[in-house]
Coordinates of C-alpha atoms and ligand atoms in Angstrom, one line a residue:
M1 CA -85.7 -227.3 -44.6
L2 CA -85.6 -226.9 -48.4
I3 CA -88.5 -228.5 -50.5
L4 CA -88.4 -229.5 -54.1
A5 CA -91.9 -229.5 -55.5
I6 CA -93.1 -231.0 -58.9
E7 CA -96.3 -230.9 -60.7
S8 CA -97.0 -232.8 -63.8
S9 CA -100.7 -233.8 -63.4
C10 CA -102.0 -232.5 -66.8
D11 CA -100.1 -230.3 -69.5
D12 CA -97.9 -228.1 -67.4
T13 CA -94.4 -229.4 -66.3
A14 CA -94.0 -227.2 -63.3
A15 CA -91.0 -227.2 -60.3
A16 CA -90.6 -225.0 -57.4
V17 CA -88.3 -224.7 -54.5
L18 CA -89.6 -223.6 -50.9
D19 CA -88.0 -222.6 -47.7
A20 CA -89.6 -223.7 -44.5
V21 CA -89.1 -223.7 -41.1
L22 CA -90.5 -227.3 -39.7
E23 CA -90.0 -226.9 -35.9
A24 CA -89.4 -223.6 -34.8
D25 CA -92.6 -221.6 -35.5
R26 CA -95.5 -223.4 -37.5
R27 CA -97.2 -219.8 -38.1
V28 CA -94.2 -219.0 -40.5
L29 CA -95.3 -220.6 -43.8
P30 CA -93.0 -221.7 -46.4
R31 CA -91.4 -219.0 -48.4
V32 CA -91.5 -219.7 -52.4
L33 CA -87.7 -219.1 -53.7
S34 CA -88.4 -220.2 -57.2
N35 CA -91.7 -221.2 -59.3
V36 CA -91.1 -222.5 -62.8
V37 CA -93.8 -223.6 -65.0
S38 CA -93.4 -225.0 -68.6
S39 CA -96.4 -225.0 -70.7
Q40 CA -97.3 -227.6 -73.6
F41 CA -99.7 -225.0 -74.9
E42 CA -98.4 -225.0 -78.4
V43 CA -98.1 -228.9 -78.7
H44 CA -101.9 -229.2 -77.9
A45 CA -103.2 -226.2 -79.5
Q46 CA -102.9 -227.7 -82.8
F47 CA -105.3 -230.6 -81.7
G48 CA -107.8 -228.1 -79.9
G49 CA -107.3 -230.1 -76.8
I50 CA -104.8 -232.1 -74.6
V51 CA -103.5 -235.3 -76.3
P52 CA -102.6 -237.5 -73.2
E53 CA -99.7 -239.5 -75.0
L54 CA -98.1 -236.4 -76.3
A55 CA -98.6 -234.8 -72.8
S56 CA -96.5 -237.7 -71.2
R57 CA -93.8 -237.5 -73.7
C58 CA -93.5 -233.7 -73.3
H59 CA -93.2 -234.1 -69.5
I60 CA -90.3 -236.5 -70.0
E61 CA -88.5 -233.9 -72.3
A62 CA -89.3 -230.9 -69.9
I63 CA -88.8 -232.3 -66.4
W64 CA -85.1 -232.3 -66.0
P65 CA -84.5 -228.7 -67.5
V66 CA -87.5 -227.2 -65.5
V67 CA -86.2 -228.8 -62.2
N68 CA -82.8 -227.5 -62.9
Q69 CA -84.2 -223.9 -63.7
A70 CA -86.1 -224.0 -60.3
L71 CA -83.1 -224.9 -58.5
A72 CA -80.9 -222.5 -60.2
E73 CA -83.6 -219.7 -59.7
A74 CA -83.5 -220.5 -56.1
D75 CA -79.7 -220.7 -55.9
V76 CA -79.5 -224.0 -54.4
S77 CA -78.4 -227.5 -55.8
L78 CA -80.0 -230.8 -55.5
E79 CA -77.7 -231.9 -52.7
D80 CA -79.3 -229.0 -50.7
I81 CA -83.0 -230.4 -50.8
D82 CA -84.3 -232.0 -47.6
L83 CA -87.6 -233.0 -48.9
I84 CA -89.3 -233.7 -52.2
A85 CA -93.0 -233.2 -52.7
A86 CA -94.7 -234.4 -56.1
T87 CA -98.4 -234.5 -57.3
Q88 CA -99.6 -238.2 -57.0
G89 CA -102.9 -237.4 -58.4
P90 CA -105.7 -237.0 -59.7
G91 CA -104.9 -236.0 -63.4
L92 CA -103.7 -238.1 -66.5
V93 CA -102.0 -241.1 -65.2
G94 CA -99.2 -241.1 -68.0
S95 CA -98.3 -237.5 -67.1
L96 CA -98.5 -238.1 -63.3
L97 CA -96.1 -240.8 -63.5
V98 CA -93.5 -238.7 -65.0
G99 CA -93.4 -236.3 -62.2
F100 CA -94.1 -238.7 -59.5
T101 CA -91.2 -241.2 -60.6
F102 CA -89.0 -238.5 -61.1
A103 CA -89.5 -237.4 -57.5
K104 CA -89.3 -240.9 -55.9
A105 CA -86.1 -241.5 -58.0
V106 CA -84.5 -238.2 -56.5
A107 CA -85.7 -239.3 -53.0
L108 CA -83.9 -242.6 -53.5
V109 CA -80.6 -241.2 -54.8
Q110 CA -80.4 -238.3 -52.3
Q111 CA -81.8 -240.4 -49.5
I112 CA -84.4 -237.7 -48.5
P113 CA -88.2 -238.2 -47.7
C114 CA -90.9 -237.9 -50.7
T115 CA -94.6 -236.8 -50.1
G116 CA -97.3 -237.7 -52.8
V117 CA -99.6 -234.7 -52.9
D118 CA -103.4 -234.7 -54.0
H119 CA -103.5 -231.9 -56.6
L120 CA -106.8 -230.6 -55.0
T121 CA -105.2 -229.9 -51.8
G122 CA -102.6 -227.8 -53.7
H123 CA -105.4 -225.7 -55.1
L124 CA -107.4 -225.5 -51.5
L125 CA -104.2 -224.4 -50.0
A126 CA -102.6 -222.1 -52.8
I127 CA -104.1 -218.8 -51.2
L128 CA -101.8 -219.4 -48.3
L129 CA -98.9 -218.6 -50.6
E130 CA -100.0 -214.8 -50.5
K131 CA -98.9 -212.2 -48.1
E132 CA -100.1 -212.7 -44.5
E133 CA -102.8 -209.9 -44.7
E134 CA -104.1 -211.5 -47.9
R135 CA -104.4 -215.1 -46.2
P136 CA -107.7 -216.4 -44.4
T137 CA -107.5 -218.2 -41.3
F138 CA -109.1 -221.7 -40.7
P139 CA -111.9 -222.9 -41.3
Y140 CA -112.9 -221.6 -44.7
T141 CA -115.2 -222.6 -47.5
A142 CA -113.2 -223.1 -50.8
L143 CA -114.2 -223.6 -54.6
V144 CA -111.7 -225.5 -56.7
V145 CA -112.5 -224.8 -60.1
S146 CA -110.3 -226.0 -63.1
G147 CA -110.1 -227.8 -66.3
G148 CA -110.5 -231.1 -64.4
N149 CA -112.5 -230.4 -61.2
T150 CA -115.2 -228.2 -60.0
S151 CA -115.8 -228.8 -56.1
L152 CA -116.7 -227.2 -53.1
F153 CA -114.9 -227.8 -49.7
A154 CA -114.8 -227.0 -46.2
V155 CA -111.1 -226.5 -45.2
D156 CA -110.7 -227.1 -41.5
S157 CA -106.8 -227.2 -41.4
T158 CA -103.8 -227.5 -43.5
T159 CA -104.7 -231.4 -43.7
A160 CA -108.5 -231.6 -43.3
F161 CA -110.7 -231.3 -46.3
R162 CA -114.4 -232.1 -46.4
L163 CA -116.2 -232.4 -49.8
L164 CA -119.5 -230.3 -50.0
G165 CA -120.5 -230.7 -53.5
R166 CA -118.9 -231.6 -57.0
T167 CA -119.7 -231.4 -60.7
R168 CA -122.0 -234.3 -61.8
D169 CA -120.5 -234.0 -65.3
D170 CA -118.1 -231.4 -67.0
A171 CA -115.9 -229.3 -65.0
A172 CA -116.3 -225.4 -65.4
G173 CA -113.0 -225.1 -67.0
E174 CA -113.8 -228.0 -69.4
A175 CA -116.9 -226.1 -70.7
F176 CA -114.9 -223.1 -71.3
D177 CA -112.6 -225.3 -73.4
K178 CA -115.2 -227.0 -75.1
V179 CA -117.3 -223.6 -75.8
A180 CA -114.2 -222.2 -77.2
K181 CA -113.6 -225.2 -79.6
L182 CA -117.1 -225.0 -80.9
L183 CA -116.4 -221.3 -81.6
G184 CA -113.1 -222.0 -83.2
L185 CA -111.2 -220.0 -80.6
G186 CA -108.4 -222.4 -79.9
Y187 CA -107.1 -224.0 -76.7
P188 CA -107.1 -223.5 -73.8
G189 CA -110.4 -221.6 -74.1
G190 CA -111.0 -220.0 -70.9
P191 CA -108.8 -217.2 -71.3
M192 CA -109.9 -216.4 -74.9
V193 CA -113.6 -216.9 -74.2
S194 CA -113.2 -214.4 -71.3
K195 CA -111.4 -211.8 -73.4
L196 CA -114.1 -211.8 -75.9
A197 CA -116.8 -211.7 -73.4
E198 CA -115.5 -208.3 -72.5
Q199 CA -116.9 -206.9 -75.7
G200 CA -120.4 -208.9 -75.4
N201 CA -123.6 -208.6 -73.6
P202 CA -123.9 -210.8 -70.7
N203 CA -127.6 -210.6 -71.0
A204 CA -128.1 -211.2 -74.7
I205 CA -128.6 -214.9 -74.7
P206 CA -130.5 -216.5 -72.2
F207 CA -128.5 -219.7 -71.6
P208 CA -129.7 -221.9 -68.6
R209 CA -128.3 -222.0 -65.2
A210 CA -128.3 -225.8 -63.6
W211 CA -129.2 -225.1 -59.9
L212 CA -130.3 -228.8 -59.4
D213 CA -131.9 -229.3 -56.0
K214 CA -132.5 -226.2 -53.9
E215 CA -129.8 -227.0 -51.1
S216 CA -127.6 -228.9 -53.4
L217 CA -124.0 -227.9 -53.7
D218 CA -123.3 -230.0 -56.9
F219 CA -122.9 -228.7 -60.3
S220 CA -123.8 -229.5 -63.9
F221 CA -122.4 -227.8 -67.0
S222 CA -123.2 -230.2 -69.6
G223 CA -126.6 -228.7 -70.3
L224 CA -125.3 -225.2 -70.6
K225 CA -122.5 -226.6 -73.2
T226 CA -125.2 -228.3 -75.2
S227 CA -127.5 -225.1 -75.2
V228 CA -124.4 -223.2 -76.7
A229 CA -124.0 -225.7 -79.2
N230 CA -127.6 -225.9 -80.3
Y231 CA -127.4 -221.9 -80.3
V232 CA -124.5 -221.8 -82.6
H233 CA -126.0 -224.8 -84.9
K234 CA -129.3 -222.7 -85.4
C235 CA -127.4 -219.6 -86.3
R236 CA -125.5 -221.7 -88.9
Q237 CA -128.8 -223.2 -90.3
K238 CA -130.5 -220.0 -90.5
N239 CA -127.2 -218.4 -92.1
N240 CA -127.3 -216.0 -89.5
P241 CA -123.9 -214.3 -88.3
I242 CA -122.7 -215.9 -85.2
P243 CA -122.4 -213.3 -82.4
I244 CA -119.4 -214.6 -80.8
E245 CA -118.8 -211.7 -78.4
D246 CA -122.4 -212.1 -76.8
I247 CA -122.3 -215.8 -76.7
C248 CA -119.0 -215.7 -74.8
A249 CA -120.3 -213.1 -72.5
S250 CA -123.7 -214.8 -72.0
F251 CA -122.1 -218.1 -71.5
E252 CA -119.5 -216.7 -69.2
Q253 CA -122.2 -215.1 -66.9
A254 CA -124.3 -218.3 -66.7
V255 CA -121.1 -220.2 -65.6
V256 CA -120.3 -217.4 -62.9
D257 CA -123.8 -217.0 -61.7
V258 CA -123.8 -220.7 -60.7
L259 CA -120.2 -220.8 -59.2
V260 CA -121.0 -217.8 -57.1
G261 CA -124.5 -218.7 -56.1
K262 CA -123.4 -222.1 -54.9
T263 CA -120.2 -221.0 -53.3
L264 CA -122.4 -218.5 -51.1
C265 CA -124.9 -221.3 -50.6
A266 CA -122.0 -223.5 -49.2
A267 CA -120.7 -220.9 -47.0
Q268 CA -124.1 -220.4 -45.5
Q269 CA -124.4 -224.3 -44.9
T270 CA -121.0 -224.4 -43.2
G271 CA -121.5 -221.2 -41.4
H272 CA -117.8 -220.2 -42.3
T273 CA -117.2 -216.4 -42.8
Q274 CA -114.4 -216.7 -45.2
V275 CA -114.5 -217.9 -48.9
V276 CA -111.5 -218.9 -50.9
I277 CA -111.3 -219.8 -54.7
G278 CA -108.5 -221.7 -56.6
G279 CA -107.9 -223.3 -59.9
G280 CA -107.4 -222.1 -63.3
V281 CA -110.8 -220.7 -63.7
A282 CA -110.4 -218.7 -60.6
A283 CA -108.2 -216.6 -62.8
N284 CA -111.3 -215.3 -64.6
N285 CA -111.9 -211.8 -63.7
K286 CA -115.6 -211.9 -63.9
L287 CA -115.7 -214.7 -61.4
R288 CA -113.3 -213.0 -59.0
Q289 CA -115.2 -209.6 -59.2
Q290 CA -118.7 -211.0 -58.8
L291 CA -117.6 -213.2 -55.9
K292 CA -116.0 -210.4 -54.1
T293 CA -119.1 -208.1 -54.6
R294 CA -121.5 -210.9 -53.4
C295 CA -119.5 -211.8 -50.6
A296 CA -119.2 -208.3 -49.3
E297 CA -123.0 -208.0 -49.6
E298 CA -123.4 -211.0 -47.4
G299 CA -120.7 -209.9 -44.9
L300 CA -118.2 -212.7 -45.9
R301 CA -114.6 -212.1 -46.5
C302 CA -113.4 -213.3 -50.0
F303 CA -109.8 -214.4 -50.7
T304 CA -108.6 -214.9 -54.4
P305 CA -104.9 -216.2 -55.1
S306 CA -103.0 -214.2 -57.5
P307 CA -103.4 -215.8 -61.1
E308 CA -100.0 -217.6 -61.1
Y309 CA -101.2 -219.6 -58.1
C310 CA -104.6 -220.2 -59.7
T311 CA -103.4 -222.3 -62.7
D312 CA -101.3 -225.3 -62.2
N313 CA -98.1 -224.6 -60.4
A314 CA -95.5 -226.6 -58.2
A315 CA -95.5 -223.9 -55.4
M316 CA -98.9 -225.0 -54.1
I317 CA -97.7 -228.6 -54.1
G318 CA -94.7 -227.9 -52.2
L319 CA -96.8 -226.1 -49.8
A320 CA -99.4 -228.8 -49.4
G321 CA -96.4 -231.4 -49.3
Y322 CA -94.8 -229.4 -46.4
F323 CA -98.0 -229.6 -44.3
Q324 CA -98.4 -233.4 -45.0
F325 CA -94.7 -234.1 -44.1
A326 CA -95.2 -232.1 -40.9
I327 CA -98.0 -234.9 -39.8
G328 CA -95.7 -237.8 -41.0
S329 CA -96.9 -238.5 -44.3
T330 CA -94.5 -239.7 -46.8
V331 CA -94.7 -242.1 -49.7
A332 CA -93.0 -245.5 -50.3
L333 CA -91.0 -246.1 -53.5
D334 CA -93.4 -248.3 -54.8
A335 CA -96.4 -245.8 -54.3
D336 CA -98.5 -245.4 -57.5
A337 CA -100.1 -242.4 -59.2
F338 CA -104.0 -242.2 -59.0
S339 CA -106.2 -240.8 -61.6
R340 CA -109.2 -239.8 -59.3
S341 CA -109.1 -238.1 -56.0
P342 CA -110.1 -240.0 -52.7
L343 CA -111.1 -236.5 -51.5
N344 CA -113.7 -236.0 -54.4
Ligands
LIG401 O1 -105.9 -225.4 -62.7 P1 -105.5 -225.6 -64.4 O2 -104.4 -224.8 -64.8 O3 -105.5 -226.9 -64.8 C1 -106.2 -227.9 -64.3 O4 -107.3 -228.2 -65.1 O5 -105.9 -228.6 -63.4 O6 -106.7 -225.0 -65.2 C2 -106.8 -225.0 -66.5 C3 -108.3 -224.4 -66.8 C4 -108.6 -224.4 -68.4 O7 -109.9 -225.2 -68.6 C5 -108.6 -223.2 -68.8 O8 -109.5 -222.9 -69.9 C6 -109.3 -222.5 -67.5 O9 -108.6 -223.1 -66.5 N1 -108.8 -221.2 -67.4 C7 -110.0 -220.0 -67.5 C8 -109.3 -218.8 -67.3 N2 -108.0 -219.1 -67.3 C9 -107.6 -220.5 -67.4 N3 -111.1 -220.1 -67.7 C10 -111.9 -219.0 -67.5 N4 -111.2 -218.0 -67.6 C11 -110.0 -217.6 -67.4 N5 -109.6 -216.5 -67.5

């Protein structure tokens, strides 16, 4: 069966086509035939962050060209599609409504089923888009770390997810973006902060790590962000130069220490021997390297998706939608988008 997948939860309009074998052999996972992402980066960069109303308008302009490109690259037409899967939430409601309503309209016209996908499940399962030898088996412990979410889950199967802990304030990606804005580095901040961090000393400034209670798997990044703001403010007050590279490196190290520490703690609590990461911040090199090293030391296997499957993409939505469809879950035409995930 051919699946058309659509993702529009934030500031990327994405579409993908996947080829799946539904009945014959469930061990054969869907193959990605195309995976197209249109970024609104330039529109929002001038405002230093995402402007929700502009994001919705850009999705409206981009959705049809992006879907057409995904169909063309997969060498199929809309009439060949058997299932449509779209992100139903969480995210910006105006943005979500564009992709989700588009998907339901296509389902109605083509008389095919539509599944509404929780964006978080896409990130949790994105690792299964990799080659067989680079995929975990179930169960595994997963960290979803993006601009909107920082949560730990136990993933028991393709459709069973248990929340272990989540951020009590900012998401890690949000902290990267806010620190970048503070330093005048532009939007999105994560890639720029991590690039500058390569030239800085990660031990130069002792920024705080919020471990919370000893066994807690929750996160908090707002204190760290405030600490960076105070540090920059003091430099300015004293007319001292701002050591941007050292700030980036020390901030990144503080975020990575907590993410890695809590993920290992989660694996210890679940007893799982496999650890997976997903979401935009999972593209961060320091996080990937440190998690791999620490997992190896603890005798755990660590799985990191390739960067294109870390940041928002429709291939992961098609995969999660396929698994949902396989257990009979589809949406009615009056189903609504949701801004908060019931999983979180
Ligand atoms: O998953 P994603 O594409 O969108 C959602 O938030 O759902 O993640 C985007 C976030 C942004 O906050 C961006 O700054 C961050 O991921 N990010 C990074 C890196 N690449 C993207 N953060 C740190 N290091 C990176 N290399």
